[in-house]
Coordinates of C-alpha atoms in Angstrom, one line a residue:
M8 CA 60.2 285.5 231.9
M9 CA 60.4 285.0 235.6
T10 CA 63.4 283.7 237.5
P11 CA 63.2 280.6 239.5
R12 CA 63.4 282.6 242.7
A13 CA 60.4 284.6 241.5
Q14 CA 58.3 281.5 240.5
I15 CA 59.0 279.8 243.8
E16 CA 58.2 283.1 245.9
S17 CA 54.9 283.3 244.0
L18 CA 54.0 279.8 245.7
G19 CA 53.8 281.4 249.1
I20 CA 56.5 279.3 250.8
H21 CA 57.1 280.4 254.2
P22 CA 59.9 279.6 257.0
G23 CA 58.9 276.3 258.6
H24 CA 57.0 275.0 255.6
T25 CA 57.6 271.5 254.2
A26 CA 57.7 271.2 250.4
I27 CA 58.3 268.7 247.6
E28 CA 59.8 269.1 244.3
C29 CA 58.8 266.0 242.1
G30 CA 61.3 265.7 239.1
I31 CA 64.2 268.1 240.3
G32 CA 66.2 268.4 237.2
G33 CA 69.0 270.7 238.0
G34 CA 67.8 271.4 241.4
M35 CA 67.4 275.2 241.1
Y36 CA 63.7 275.2 242.3
T37 CA 64.6 272.8 245.2
L38 CA 67.4 275.0 246.4
E39 CA 64.9 278.1 246.2
M40 CA 62.3 276.4 248.1
A41 CA 65.0 275.5 250.8
R42 CA 66.0 279.1 251.1
L43 CA 62.4 280.0 251.8
T44 CA 61.6 277.2 254.1
G45 CA 64.6 278.2 256.1
P46 CA 66.3 275.7 258.4
S47 CA 63.1 275.2 260.5
G48 CA 61.4 273.7 257.2
R49 CA 62.1 270.7 255.0
V50 CA 62.4 270.2 251.3
Y51 CA 61.9 266.8 249.8
A52 CA 63.8 266.4 246.4
C53 CA 62.3 263.4 244.5
D54 CA 63.6 262.0 241.4
I55 CA 64.4 258.6 239.8
Q56 CA 67.8 259.7 238.8
K57 CA 70.3 259.3 241.7
D58 CA 73.1 261.6 240.3
L59 CA 70.6 264.5 240.2
L60 CA 69.7 263.7 243.9
E61 CA 73.5 263.6 244.8
K62 CA 74.1 266.8 243.0
V63 CA 71.3 268.8 244.6
V64 CA 72.4 267.6 248.1
D65 CA 75.9 268.6 247.4
D66 CA 74.8 271.9 245.9
A67 CA 72.7 272.6 249.0
Q68 CA 75.4 271.6 251.5
R69 CA 77.8 274.0 249.6
I70 CA 75.5 277.0 250.5
N71 CA 75.0 275.8 254.1
I72 CA 71.5 274.3 253.5
S73 CA 71.0 271.0 255.4
H74 CA 67.3 270.5 255.2
V75 CA 67.0 269.0 251.6
V76 CA 65.8 265.4 251.9
P77 CA 66.6 263.3 248.8
L78 CA 64.1 260.7 247.9
W79 CA 64.8 258.2 244.9
V80 CA 61.4 257.6 243.7
D81 CA 59.8 256.3 240.3
L82 CA 56.8 258.6 240.0
D83 CA 55.2 256.4 237.7
E84 CA 54.6 254.0 240.6
K85 CA 51.4 254.6 242.5
K86 CA 53.0 254.4 246.0
S87 CA 56.1 256.2 245.1
L88 CA 56.0 258.9 247.9
V89 CA 55.0 256.6 250.7
D90 CA 58.0 257.7 252.8
I91 CA 56.2 261.2 253.2
P92 CA 53.6 261.1 255.9
D93 CA 50.0 262.1 254.6
A94 CA 48.9 265.9 255.1
S95 CA 52.4 266.8 256.1
V96 CA 53.4 268.9 252.9
D97 CA 52.5 272.7 252.5
R98 CA 53.5 272.9 248.9
V99 CA 54.2 270.6 245.9
L100 CA 56.1 271.6 242.7
V101 CA 55.6 269.5 239.5
A102 CA 57.1 271.4 236.9
N103 CA 58.3 270.1 233.4
L104 CA 57.5 266.5 234.4
L105 CA 54.2 265.4 233.5
W106 CA 55.1 264.8 229.9
Q107 CA 57.7 262.3 230.9
L108 CA 55.5 260.1 232.8
E109 CA 53.7 257.0 231.5
S110 CA 51.1 257.2 234.1
P111 CA 50.7 260.8 235.4
Q112 CA 47.5 260.1 237.1
N113 CA 49.5 258.1 239.6
L114 CA 51.3 261.1 240.7

C-alpha cells in the first residue's frame, strides 16, 4: 500500500502549483500537497466540516506551512467552488468522497 506522501508525489505536484483537495478528512493529503507546492504554491482545502478545516490549518501552521487556504463548501451544490478562479488550479484530488455525495455530477 502506498503512503499518502507517495500517492501525492505520483500526482506530479511541483513547487508553485495550485492544488485542491475536496473532502479533506484528516488533512494528510492536504499537508503533503502543501509540502510539494512549497510556499510559492497554494493548496485549497475544501470541506463541509468546519472543524476539519480548522484542524488542517492548525496542523499546517504547526509545521510552518502558511499556504493552505480553507474553503467551507457543500460539494453537493453546483457552484460550491466559485471562490476559485477558472483555470487557476494545476491538480485536484478527490479521494474517498464521491460515495458521500448526493449529486457527484455537480462536482
